[in-house]
Amino acid sequence: MSDLKSLLDGLIASWENETVEFKQAGKDYPASRIGEYFSALANEANLRNMENAWLVFGVNDKSREIVGTNYRLEPEHLHRLKIQISQDAEPSITFANIHCLNDEGERVLLFEIPAAPHGIPIAWKGHYFARAGESIVPMGLDKLDKIRRQTLTQDWTAQIVAEATPADLDKSALIKARQFFAEKYANRVDVKQVMEWPTNTFLERARLTRNRKITRTTLLLLGKAESTWHLSPHPAQLTWKLGGPDRAYEHFTPPFLLATTKLYQRIRNTQLRLMPQEDLLPVEISKYDKKILLEALHNCIAHQDYARNARVVVIEQRNRLVFENEGEFFQGKPMDYLEGNRVPLRYRNPFLSQAMTELNMIDTMGYGIHDIYSRQASRCFPMPDYEIGKAGSVRLTIHGSVINPDYYRVLFQNKGLPLDDILALDRIQKRIPLPNKILTRLKRAGLISGKGANYYFSSAKNSKANSITASGQGNTLHEQLVIDYLMEFRLASRSEIDNLLFDKLTDTLTIKQKRHKIGNLLSKLRQQGVIMNKGSRGQPIWILSEKNPNKKEI
């Protein structure tokens, strides 16, 4: 609070300028007016190389006195305002934060507005605003061009392709693009009107062209496959690769607007049967969430470094998908965006990113990672994993199966856990160390038990859940883990199988009982013809049987 007080005093001392605005603001202050200020202040902050601008409620703009405000007294109403701003701002961003300060009994709100991203001006309901002294005015072409020119010379995706014409564009992609654009702006423009616009008019309004000339972005998103020679030496490909014994691959060329769905359809998205706890019917769930996969794929397209002339690769393995693209995170790290509050100030490919936003390929700018993690958490599946390569590449792994059945059950039985707790539980199942403070919090919440390095998951609702892995359903899950391991690594010794399953068996069993149980499980799989011993009886080497390598489901 003292920091906020110092901030407020500093803003009042410097008083209103192009990046600070004070309002007394009563409870009925219109949200549309706030949106106009949001656009104007964000654009001015960009032009002045500032990280943010400020809109302050509760200060008289004549006397400079703190008078307080009763605008949206409930916190959830302020949160709703953030959603309203993101819905009508273009691109879809909102306040970095809304700070509430009680100054000598008077309530003051400080709206922290992020600067417009490098090369991308902010509009409110289709109109750009700026400041002229202390007033809001429509943004002039000089300021609009100044922001847009910030990255045009460096942005590979913004370059004009002189030899390309509308004849190089795919007709089906154009129709789909018009539909997506009309859906995005359904409350402002009639679908029929969008479908009747001349092609050049639509391309310009969807920000796919520059001065009515075809750009590399136009060809990537809407171009015909046979027109990709315009982008040479860039391969302009999305590649799907199937790992494991059934090796396969397929390349997908522009139009990427349609290719992402085609690639998704190649992925074997089967239904899984999971048993949350005893005495319940199995839950059926798809291996992967379609929205997660398309969000990940669209992010690869939007943010890869095209100057490296590399393709986007999606590797399908038995229980996970790996998305690979060239170009490290342009600003910050993946975990910086988990909470969904950080808005990147700069983009590697602002022209392409803005066009994809217009076509609804990217829902919100800055929220994609948060949405991917949140949707995976709602499925009670392991959290995604990001890996930044030494050469500047990014690998995102999306898990399509349960790693630890107890993790799944804890999440299933404790709906609504904060994302921070779910991430911590995910690190426990992946054997990644956690600070003692976090471990203590999880223990107090009844989510984990144990001590030292031997933590395991608890059931906060039903003590029977702790022993479910000793039941027949638990055996099914453990059998699948063995099969998955052998599919991945081809063979395993008895000690490797023990290491795989020991921590997943209930702690009500002794070490001797666990060994006996694993031995029975291996014997059962062998008798069923699922696995076979390639080694000796004393030193077994387990492999999948050629007759029946994979016919079981979780």
Coordinates of C-alpha atoms in Angstrom, one line a residue:
M1 CA 0.0 0.0 0.0
S2 CA 2.9 2.4 0.7
D3 CA 4.2 1.7 -2.8
L4 CA 0.8 2.5 -4.3
K5 CA 0.6 5.7 -2.2
S6 CA 4.0 6.8 -3.4
L7 CA 3.0 6.0 -7.0
L8 CA -0.2 8.1 -6.6
D9 CA 1.6 11.0 -5.1
G10 CA 4.1 10.9 -8.0
L11 CA 1.4 10.9 -10.6
I12 CA -0.4 13.8 -8.9
A13 CA 2.8 15.8 -8.7
S14 CA 3.5 15.4 -12.4
W15 CA -0.2 15.8 -13.2
E16 CA -2.0 15.0 -16.4
N17 CA -0.1 14.4 -19.6
E18 CA -0.5 12.2 -22.6
T19 CA 0.0 9.0 -20.5
V20 CA -1.9 10.0 -17.3
E21 CA -5.5 10.9 -16.8
F22 CA -7.4 11.7 -13.5
K23 CA -11.2 11.4 -13.0
Q24 CA -13.4 11.8 -10.0
A25 CA -15.7 9.1 -11.6
G26 CA -18.9 8.1 -10.0
K27 CA -20.5 4.7 -9.9
D28 CA -22.1 5.1 -13.3
Y29 CA -19.0 6.2 -15.2
P30 CA -19.5 4.6 -18.7
A31 CA -17.3 1.7 -19.7
S32 CA -17.3 2.9 -23.3
R33 CA -15.5 6.0 -22.2
I34 CA -13.0 4.0 -20.2
G35 CA -12.3 2.0 -23.4
E36 CA -11.6 5.1 -25.3
Y37 CA -9.1 6.2 -22.6
F38 CA -7.6 2.7 -22.7
S39 CA -6.9 3.0 -26.5
A40 CA -5.6 6.6 -26.3
L41 CA -3.3 6.0 -23.3
A42 CA -1.9 2.7 -24.6
N43 CA -1.0 4.2 -27.9
E44 CA 0.6 7.3 -26.3
A45 CA 2.6 5.1 -24.0
N46 CA 3.9 3.2 -27.0
L47 CA 4.9 6.4 -28.8
R48 CA 6.8 7.6 -25.7
N49 CA 8.6 4.3 -25.2
M50 CA 6.9 3.8 -21.8
E51 CA 5.9 0.5 -20.4
N52 CA 2.5 1.6 -19.2
A53 CA 0.0 4.5 -18.8
W54 CA -2.4 5.4 -15.9
L55 CA -6.1 6.1 -15.6
V56 CA -6.8 7.2 -12.0
F57 CA -10.3 7.4 -10.5
G58 CA -11.0 9.2 -7.2
V59 CA -9.0 12.4 -7.9
N60 CA -10.7 15.7 -8.8
D61 CA -9.2 16.7 -12.2
K62 CA -9.6 20.4 -11.3
S63 CA -8.5 20.8 -7.7
R64 CA -6.1 17.8 -7.7
E65 CA -7.6 16.7 -4.4
I66 CA -8.2 13.1 -3.5
V67 CA -12.0 12.8 -3.2
G68 CA -12.6 9.1 -3.6
T69 CA -14.8 7.1 -6.0
N70 CA -17.6 4.6 -5.6
Y71 CA -17.1 3.1 -9.1
R72 CA -17.7 -0.7 -9.1
L73 CA -17.2 -1.3 -5.4
E74 CA -17.2 -5.1 -5.7
P75 CA -14.0 -6.7 -6.9
E76 CA -15.8 -9.1 -9.3
H77 CA -17.3 -6.0 -11.0
L78 CA -13.8 -4.6 -11.6
H79 CA -12.8 -8.0 -13.0
R80 CA -15.8 -7.9 -15.3
L81 CA -14.5 -4.5 -16.6
K82 CA -11.2 -6.2 -17.5
I83 CA -13.1 -8.7 -19.6
Q84 CA -15.2 -6.0 -21.2
I85 CA -12.1 -4.1 -22.3
S86 CA -10.5 -7.3 -23.7
Q87 CA -13.6 -8.0 -25.7
D88 CA -13.8 -4.7 -27.5
A89 CA -10.1 -3.8 -27.7
E90 CA -8.1 -4.7 -30.9
P91 CA -5.9 -6.6 -30.4
S92 CA -7.6 -8.2 -27.4
I93 CA -5.7 -6.9 -24.4
T94 CA -6.8 -5.4 -21.1
F95 CA -5.5 -3.7 -18.0
A96 CA -2.2 -5.0 -16.6
N97 CA -3.8 -4.5 -13.2
I98 CA -6.4 -2.5 -11.3
H99 CA -5.0 -1.3 -8.0
C100 CA -7.3 -0.2 -5.2
L101 CA -5.9 2.2 -2.6
N102 CA -7.5 3.5 0.5
D103 CA -6.0 6.9 1.1
E104 CA -7.1 8.4 4.4
G105 CA -10.5 6.9 4.1
E106 CA -10.9 7.7 0.4
R107 CA -11.0 4.9 -2.2
V108 CA -8.8 5.5 -5.2
L109 CA -8.5 3.2 -8.3
L110 CA -5.4 3.1 -10.4
F111 CA -5.9 1.4 -13.8
E112 CA -2.5 0.2 -15.1
I113 CA -2.7 0.3 -18.9
P114 CA 0.0 -1.5 -20.9
A115 CA 1.6 0.3 -23.8
A116 CA 0.4 -0.8 -27.2
P117 CA 2.6 -3.6 -28.6
H118 CA 5.5 -2.7 -30.8
G119 CA 4.1 -2.1 -34.3
I120 CA 0.4 -2.7 -33.3
P121 CA -1.8 0.3 -32.4
I122 CA -4.7 -0.4 -30.0
A123 CA -8.3 0.3 -31.2
W124 CA -11.5 0.5 -29.2
K125 CA -14.6 -0.8 -31.0
G126 CA -12.8 -0.4 -34.4
H127 CA -11.6 3.2 -33.8
Y128 CA -8.1 4.4 -32.8
F129 CA -7.7 7.1 -30.2
A130 CA -4.8 9.3 -29.1
R131 CA -4.3 12.3 -26.8
A132 CA -4.0 16.0 -27.6
G133 CA -2.8 17.4 -24.2
E134 CA -5.5 16.2 -21.7
S135 CA -8.1 15.5 -24.3
I136 CA -9.0 12.3 -26.2
V137 CA -9.0 12.7 -30.0
P138 CA -9.2 10.3 -33.0
M139 CA -5.8 9.0 -33.8
G140 CA -4.2 10.9 -36.7
L141 CA -2.6 9.1 -39.6
D142 CA 0.8 10.4 -38.6
K143 CA 0.7 8.6 -35.2
L144 CA -1.0 5.5 -36.6
D145 CA 1.7 5.2 -39.3
K146 CA 4.5 5.8 -36.7
I147 CA 3.4 2.9 -34.6
R148 CA 2.8 0.6 -37.6
R149 CA 6.2 1.4 -39.1
Q150 CA 8.0 0.4 -35.9
T151 CA 8.5 -3.2 -37.2
L152 CA 7.6 -3.2 -40.9
T153 CA 11.3 -3.1 -41.9
Q154 CA 12.2 -6.0 -39.6
D155 CA 9.0 -8.1 -39.8
W156 CA 9.5 -10.9 -42.2
T157 CA 5.7 -11.5 -42.4
A158 CA 4.9 -7.9 -43.3
Q159 CA 7.0 -7.8 -46.5
I160 CA 5.1 -7.2 -49.7
V161 CA 5.4 -9.9 -52.4
A162 CA 5.4 -7.9 -55.6
E163 CA 4.7 -10.7 -58.0
A164 CA 1.8 -12.1 -56.1
T165 CA -1.9 -11.4 -56.9
P166 CA -5.3 -12.4 -55.6
A167 CA -5.2 -15.2 -58.1
D168 CA -2.5 -16.8 -55.8
L169 CA -5.1 -17.2 -53.0
D170 CA -7.1 -20.3 -52.2
K171 CA -10.8 -19.7 -52.7
S172 CA -11.9 -22.0 -49.9
A173 CA -9.5 -20.3 -47.5
L174 CA -10.9 -16.9 -48.5
I175 CA -14.5 -18.0 -47.8
K176 CA -13.5 -19.4 -44.4
A177 CA -11.5 -16.2 -43.6
R178 CA -14.6 -14.1 -44.3
Q179 CA -16.7 -16.3 -42.0
F180 CA -14.1 -16.1 -39.2
F181 CA -13.9 -12.3 -39.6
A182 CA -17.6 -11.9 -39.6
E183 CA -17.9 -14.1 -36.4
K184 CA -15.4 -12.0 -34.6
Y185 CA -17.2 -8.7 -35.5
A186 CA -20.8 -10.1 -35.4
N187 CA -22.0 -7.3 -33.2
R188 CA -20.7 -4.6 -35.7
V189 CA -21.0 -5.9 -39.2
D190 CA -23.5 -8.1 -41.1
V191 CA -22.2 -11.5 -42.3
K192 CA -23.7 -11.0 -45.7
Q193 CA -22.0 -7.6 -46.1
V194 CA -18.6 -9.2 -45.3
M195 CA -19.2 -12.0 -47.8
E196 CA -20.0 -9.4 -50.5
W197 CA -17.0 -7.2 -50.0
P198 CA -14.5 -7.1 -53.0
T199 CA -11.5 -9.3 -52.2
N200 CA -9.1 -6.4 -51.9
T201 CA -11.5 -4.7 -49.5
F202 CA -11.8 -7.7 -47.3
L203 CA -8.0 -8.4 -47.3
E204 CA -7.3 -4.8 -46.3
R205 CA -9.9 -4.8 -43.5
A206 CA -8.6 -8.1 -42.2
R207 CA -5.1 -6.6 -42.1
L208 CA -3.7 -9.2 -44.4
T209 CA -2.4 -6.8 -47.0
R210 CA -0.4 -3.5 -47.1
N211 CA -1.7 -0.8 -49.3
R212 CA -3.8 -3.4 -51.1
K213 CA -0.7 -5.5 -51.9
I214 CA -0.2 -9.1 -51.1
T215 CA 2.2 -9.8 -48.2
R216 CA 3.9 -12.9 -47.0
T217 CA 1.2 -13.1 -44.3
T218 CA -1.5 -13.2 -47.0
L219 CA 0.3 -16.2 -48.6
L220 CA 1.0 -18.0 -45.4
L221 CA -2.6 -17.9 -44.2
L222 CA -4.6 -17.9 -47.5
G223 CA -2.2 -18.8 -50.3
K224 CA -2.5 -21.7 -52.6
A225 CA -0.1 -24.6 -52.1
E226 CA 1.3 -24.0 -55.6
S227 CA 2.0 -20.4 -54.8
T228 CA 4.4 -21.0 -52.0
W229 CA 7.4 -20.5 -54.3
H230 CA 6.8 -16.8 -53.7
L231 CA 8.1 -17.5 -50.1
S232 CA 11.2 -19.4 -51.1
P233 CA 13.6 -20.3 -49.5
H234 CA 11.2 -20.7 -46.7
P235 CA 9.6 -24.2 -46.8
A236 CA 6.2 -22.9 -45.6
Q237 CA 5.3 -26.2 -44.1
L238 CA 3.6 -27.7 -41.1
T239 CA 4.9 -31.3 -40.6
W240 CA 3.2 -34.1 -38.7
K241 CA 5.4 -37.0 -37.7
L242 CA 4.3 -40.2 -36.1
G243 CA 6.9 -41.8 -33.7
G244 CA 7.1 -45.4 -32.5
P245 CA 7.0 -48.6 -34.6
D246 CA 4.3 -47.3 -37.0
R247 CA 6.4 -44.5 -38.5
A248 CA 4.7 -42.0 -40.7
Y249 CA 4.7 -38.3 -41.7
E250 CA 2.9 -35.7 -43.7
H251 CA 3.7 -32.1 -44.8
F252 CA 0.9 -29.5 -44.9
T253 CA 1.4 -26.4 -47.0
P254 CA -0.6 -23.1 -47.1
P255 CA -3.3 -22.0 -46.7
F256 CA -2.4 -22.4 -43.0
L257 CA -5.9 -21.2 -42.1
L258 CA -7.1 -24.6 -43.3
A259 CA -4.0 -26.7 -42.8
T260 CA -4.0 -26.5 -39.0
T261 CA -7.4 -28.4 -38.9
K262 CA -6.1 -30.9 -41.5
L263 CA -3.1 -31.6 -39.3
Y264 CA -5.2 -31.9 -36.2
Q265 CA -7.3 -34.6 -38.0
R266 CA -4.2 -36.7 -38.6
I267 CA -3.6 -37.0 -34.8
R268 CA -5.0 -40.2 -33.3
N269 CA -7.2 -38.6 -30.7
T270 CA -8.8 -41.7 -29.2
Q271 CA -11.1 -41.9 -26.2
L272 CA -9.6 -43.0 -22.9
R273 CA -11.5 -44.7 -20.1
L274 CA -10.4 -43.5 -16.6
M275 CA -11.5 -44.7 -13.2
P276 CA -11.6 -41.7 -10.8
Q277 CA -12.3 -43.7 -7.7
E278 CA -14.0 -46.9 -6.4
D279 CA -17.6 -47.7 -7.1
L280 CA -17.9 -45.2 -9.9
L281 CA -18.4 -45.8 -13.6
P282 CA -15.4 -45.1 -15.8
V283 CA -15.1 -41.6 -17.2
E284 CA -14.5 -41.3 -21.0
I285 CA -12.4 -38.4 -22.1
S286 CA -10.6 -37.7 -25.4
K287 CA -6.8 -38.1 -25.4
Y288 CA -6.3 -34.5 -26.4
D289 CA -8.4 -31.3 -26.2
K290 CA -8.9 -29.9 -29.7
K291 CA -8.8 -26.3 -28.5
I292 CA -5.5 -26.9 -26.7
L293 CA -3.9 -28.4 -29.8
L294 CA -5.1 -25.7 -32.2
E295 CA -4.0 -23.0 -29.7
A296 CA -0.5 -24.5 -29.5
L297 CA -0.3 -24.9 -33.3
H298 CA -1.5 -21.4 -34.0
N299 CA 1.1 -20.1 -31.5
C300 CA 3.8 -21.9 -33.4
I301 CA 2.7 -20.2 -36.6
A302 CA 2.3 -16.8 -35.1
H303 CA 5.6 -16.6 -33.2
Q304 CA 8.2 -18.7 -35.0
D305 CA 11.3 -17.0 -36.4
Y306 CA 10.7 -17.1 -40.2
A307 CA 14.1 -15.7 -41.0
R308 CA 15.5 -19.2 -40.0
N309 CA 13.6 -20.8 -42.9
A310 CA 12.4 -23.7 -40.8
R311 CA 9.1 -25.6 -40.7
V312 CA 6.8 -26.2 -37.7
V313 CA 6.9 -29.8 -36.6
V314 CA 4.3 -31.8 -34.6
I315 CA 5.7 -35.1 -33.3
E316 CA 3.0 -37.6 -32.2
Q317 CA 4.3 -40.1 -29.7
R318 CA 2.3 -42.8 -27.9
N319 CA 1.2 -40.6 -25.0
R320 CA 2.1 -37.1 -25.9
L321 CA 2.5 -34.5 -28.6
V322 CA 5.5 -32.4 -29.1
F323 CA 5.3 -29.0 -30.9
E324 CA 8.6 -27.7 -32.2
N325 CA 9.3 -24.3 -33.8
E326 CA 12.3 -22.1 -34.4
G327 CA 12.6 -18.9 -32.4
E328 CA 12.9 -18.5 -28.6
F329 CA 10.3 -16.6 -26.7
F330 CA 10.5 -13.0 -28.0
Q331 CA 9.7 -11.4 -24.7
G332 CA 9.8 -13.1 -21.3
K333 CA 9.6 -16.8 -20.5
P334 CA 6.6 -19.3 -20.8
M335 CA 5.9 -19.2 -17.1
D336 CA 5.6 -15.4 -17.1
Y337 CA 2.2 -15.9 -18.9
L338 CA 0.7 -18.5 -16.7
E339 CA -1.6 -16.2 -14.8
G340 CA -2.9 -14.6 -18.0
N341 CA -2.1 -11.1 -16.7
R342 CA 1.1 -10.3 -18.6
V343 CA 0.7 -8.7 -22.0
P344 CA 3.8 -8.8 -24.3
L345 CA 4.9 -5.4 -25.4
R346 CA 6.6 -6.6 -28.6
Y347 CA 6.0 -9.4 -31.1
R348 CA 8.4 -11.0 -33.4
N349 CA 5.8 -11.1 -36.2
P350 CA 3.3 -8.3 -35.4
F351 CA 1.8 -8.2 -38.9
L352 CA 1.1 -11.9 -38.9
S353 CA -0.1 -11.9 -35.3
Q354 CA -2.5 -9.1 -35.9
A355 CA -3.9 -10.8 -39.0
M356 CA -4.4 -14.1 -37.1
T357 CA -6.2 -12.1 -34.4
E358 CA -8.6 -10.6 -37.0
L359 CA -9.4 -14.2 -38.3
N360 CA -9.9 -15.5 -34.7
M361 CA -7.0 -17.9 -35.0
I362 CA -5.5 -16.4 -31.9
D363 CA -8.3 -15.8 -29.3
T364 CA -6.4 -13.3 -27.1
M365 CA -2.9 -12.0 -27.2
G366 CA -1.1 -12.9 -24.0
Y367 CA -3.7 -15.4 -22.7
G368 CA -2.8 -18.5 -24.9
I369 CA -0.5 -20.2 -22.4
H370 CA -2.8 -19.6 -19.5
D371 CA -5.7 -21.1 -21.5
I372 CA -3.6 -24.2 -22.5
Y373 CA -2.6 -24.9 -18.9
S374 CA -6.1 -24.2 -17.5
R375 CA -7.9 -26.5 -20.0
Q376 CA -5.3 -29.3 -19.4
A377 CA -5.9 -28.9 -15.6
S378 CA -9.7 -29.1 -16.0
R379 CA -9.1 -32.5 -17.6
C380 CA -7.0 -33.6 -14.6
F381 CA -4.1 -34.4 -17.0
P382 CA -0.4 -33.6 -16.5
M383 CA 0.6 -30.0 -17.1
P384 CA 2.3 -29.1 -20.4
D385 CA 6.1 -28.8 -20.5
Y386 CA 8.1 -26.1 -22.2
E387 CA 11.7 -26.6 -23.2
I388 CA 13.8 -23.8 -24.7
G389 CA 16.6 -25.2 -26.8
K390 CA 20.2 -23.9 -26.9
A391 CA 19.8 -22.9 -30.5
G392 CA 16.7 -20.8 -29.7
S393 CA 14.0 -23.4 -30.6
V394 CA 10.9 -24.0 -28.4
R395 CA 9.4 -27.4 -27.7
L396 CA 6.0 -27.7 -26.1
T397 CA 4.9 -31.2 -24.8
I398 CA 1.2 -31.9 -24.4
H399 CA 0.5 -35.1 -22.4
G400 CA -2.3 -37.3 -23.6
S401 CA -2.4 -39.8 -20.8
V402 CA -2.2 -40.2 -17.0
I403 CA 1.3 -40.3 -15.6
N404 CA 0.3 -41.0 -12.0
P405 CA -3.2 -42.2 -11.3
D406 CA -3.1 -40.7 -7.8
Y407 CA -2.5 -37.2 -9.3
Y408 CA -5.5 -37.7 -11.6
R409 CA -7.7 -38.7 -8.6
V410 CA -6.6 -35.8 -6.4
L411 CA -7.5 -33.3 -9.2
F412 CA -10.7 -35.1 -10.0
Q413 CA -11.8 -35.1 -6.3
N414 CA -10.7 -31.4 -5.7
K415 CA -12.3 -29.5 -8.5
G416 CA -11.4 -25.8 -8.5
L417 CA -7.9 -26.0 -7.1
P418 CA -5.8 -22.9 -7.9
L419 CA -3.6 -23.3 -10.9
D420 CA -0.5 -22.7 -8.6
D421 CA -1.4 -25.8 -6.5
I422 CA -2.0 -27.9 -9.6
L423 CA 1.4 -26.9 -11.1
A424 CA 3.0 -27.9 -7.7
L425 CA 1.2 -31.3 -7.7
D426 CA 2.3 -31.8 -11.3
R427 CA 6.0 -31.2 -10.3
I428 CA 5.6 -33.8 -7.5
Q429 CA 4.4 -36.5 -10.0
K430 CA 7.3 -35.6 -12.3
R431 CA 9.8 -35.8 -9.4
I432 CA 10.8 -32.1 -9.7
P433 CA 11.9 -30.5 -6.4
L434 CA 9.7 -27.9 -4.7
P435 CA 10.4 -25.3 -2.0
N436 CA 9.5 -26.5 1.5
K437 CA 7.0 -23.6 1.8
I438 CA 4.9 -25.0 -1.0
L439 CA 5.1 -28.6 0.2
T440 CA 3.9 -27.5 3.6
R441 CA 0.9 -25.7 2.1
L442 CA 0.0 -28.8 0.1
K443 CA 0.3 -31.1 3.2
R444 CA -2.0 -28.7 5.2
A445 CA -4.5 -28.8 2.4
G446 CA -4.5 -32.6 2.6
L447 CA -3.3 -33.0 -1.0
I448 CA -0.1 -34.8 -0.3
S449 CA 1.5 -36.9 2.5
G450 CA 5.0 -38.1 3.3
K451 CA 8.2 -36.4 4.1
G452 CA 11.7 -35.8 2.8
A453 CA 11.9 -36.8 -0.8
N454 CA 9.1 -39.3 -0.5
Y455 CA 5.9 -37.4 -1.0
Y456 CA 2.8 -39.0 -2.4
F457 CA -0.7 -37.9 -3.2
S458 CA -3.5 -38.0 -0.7
S459 CA -7.3 -38.0 -1.1
A460 CA -8.9 -35.0 0.6
K461 CA -12.4 -36.5 0.3
N462 CA -12.2 -40.3 0.7
S463 CA -9.6 -42.4 2.5
K464 CA -10.6 -45.3 0.3
A465 CA -9.1 -43.5 -2.7
N466 CA -5.6 -43.9 -1.1
S467 CA -5.9 -47.7 -1.5
I468 CA -7.5 -47.8 -4.9
T469 CA -4.3 -48.7 -6.6
A470 CA -4.5 -52.0 -4.8
S471 CA -7.8 -52.8 -6.5
G472 CA -8.4 -54.5 -9.8
Q473 CA -8.8 -51.1 -11.5
G474 CA -5.5 -50.0 -10.2
N475 CA -3.9 -53.0 -11.8
T476 CA -5.4 -52.0 -15.1
L477 CA -3.7 -48.6 -14.8
H478 CA -0.4 -50.1 -13.8
E479 CA -0.5 -52.6 -16.6
Q480 CA -1.0 -49.7 -19.0
L481 CA 2.0 -47.9 -17.6
V482 CA 4.2 -51.0 -18.2
I483 CA 2.9 -51.2 -21.8
D484 CA 3.5 -47.5 -22.4
Y485 CA 7.0 -47.8 -21.0
L486 CA 7.8 -50.6 -23.4
M487 CA 6.3 -48.8 -26.3
E488 CA 8.6 -45.9 -25.6
F489 CA 11.8 -47.6 -24.6
R490 CA 11.4 -51.0 -26.3
L491 CA 12.6 -53.1 -23.3
A492 CA 12.9 -52.9 -19.6
S493 CA 14.7 -54.9 -16.8
R494 CA 12.8 -55.9 -13.6
S495 CA 14.5 -53.1 -11.7
E496 CA 13.3 -50.5 -14.2
I497 CA 9.8 -51.8 -13.9
D498 CA 10.1 -51.6 -10.1
N499 CA 11.3 -48.0 -10.4
L500 CA 8.3 -47.2 -12.7
L501 CA 5.6 -48.6 -10.4
F502 CA 6.9 -48.5 -6.8
D503 CA 5.8 -45.0 -6.0
K504 CA 2.4 -45.5 -7.7
L505 CA 1.4 -48.4 -5.4
T506 CA -0.4 -47.7 -2.2
D507 CA 1.8 -47.1 0.8
T508 CA -0.3 -49.5 2.8
L509 CA 1.9 -52.3 1.1
T510 CA 5.4 -53.2 2.4
I511 CA 8.3 -53.2 0.0
K512 CA 8.1 -57.0 -0.2
Q513 CA 4.4 -56.8 -1.0
K514 CA 5.0 -54.3 -3.7
R515 CA 7.6 -56.5 -5.3
H516 CA 5.2 -59.5 -5.2
K517 CA 2.4 -57.4 -6.6
I518 CA 4.6 -56.2 -9.6
G519 CA 5.7 -59.8 -10.2
N520 CA 2.1 -60.9 -10.4
L521 CA 1.3 -58.1 -12.8
L522 CA 4.1 -59.1 -15.1
S523 CA 3.1 -62.7 -15.0
K524 CA -0.5 -61.8 -15.9
L525 CA 0.7 -59.7 -18.9
R526 CA 2.9 -62.5 -20.0
Q527 CA 0.2 -65.1 -19.8
Q528 CA -2.1 -62.8 -21.8
G529 CA 0.5 -62.6 -24.5
V530 CA 1.0 -58.9 -24.1
I531 CA 4.7 -59.0 -23.1
M532 CA 7.5 -61.6 -23.2
N533 CA 10.8 -62.2 -21.4
K534 CA 13.8 -61.8 -23.8
G535 CA 16.3 -62.4 -20.9
S536 CA 16.6 -65.2 -18.4
R537 CA 14.4 -66.0 -15.4
G538 CA 16.9 -64.6 -13.0
Q539 CA 17.6 -61.5 -15.1
P540 CA 14.4 -60.9 -17.2
I541 CA 14.3 -58.4 -20.0
W542 CA 10.7 -57.5 -20.8
I543 CA 9.6 -56.5 -24.3
L544 CA 6.2 -56.2 -26.0
S545 CA 4.9 -59.4 -27.6
E546 CA 4.8 -59.3 -31.4
K547 CA 1.4 -60.9 -31.3
N548 CA -0.3 -58.3 -29.2
P549 CA 1.8 -55.2 -28.7
N550 CA -1.0 -52.8 -27.8
K551 CA -4.6 -53.6 -27.3
K552 CA -5.3 -52.3 -23.9
E553 CA -6.7 -49.0 -22.9
I554 CA -6.4 -47.1 -19.6

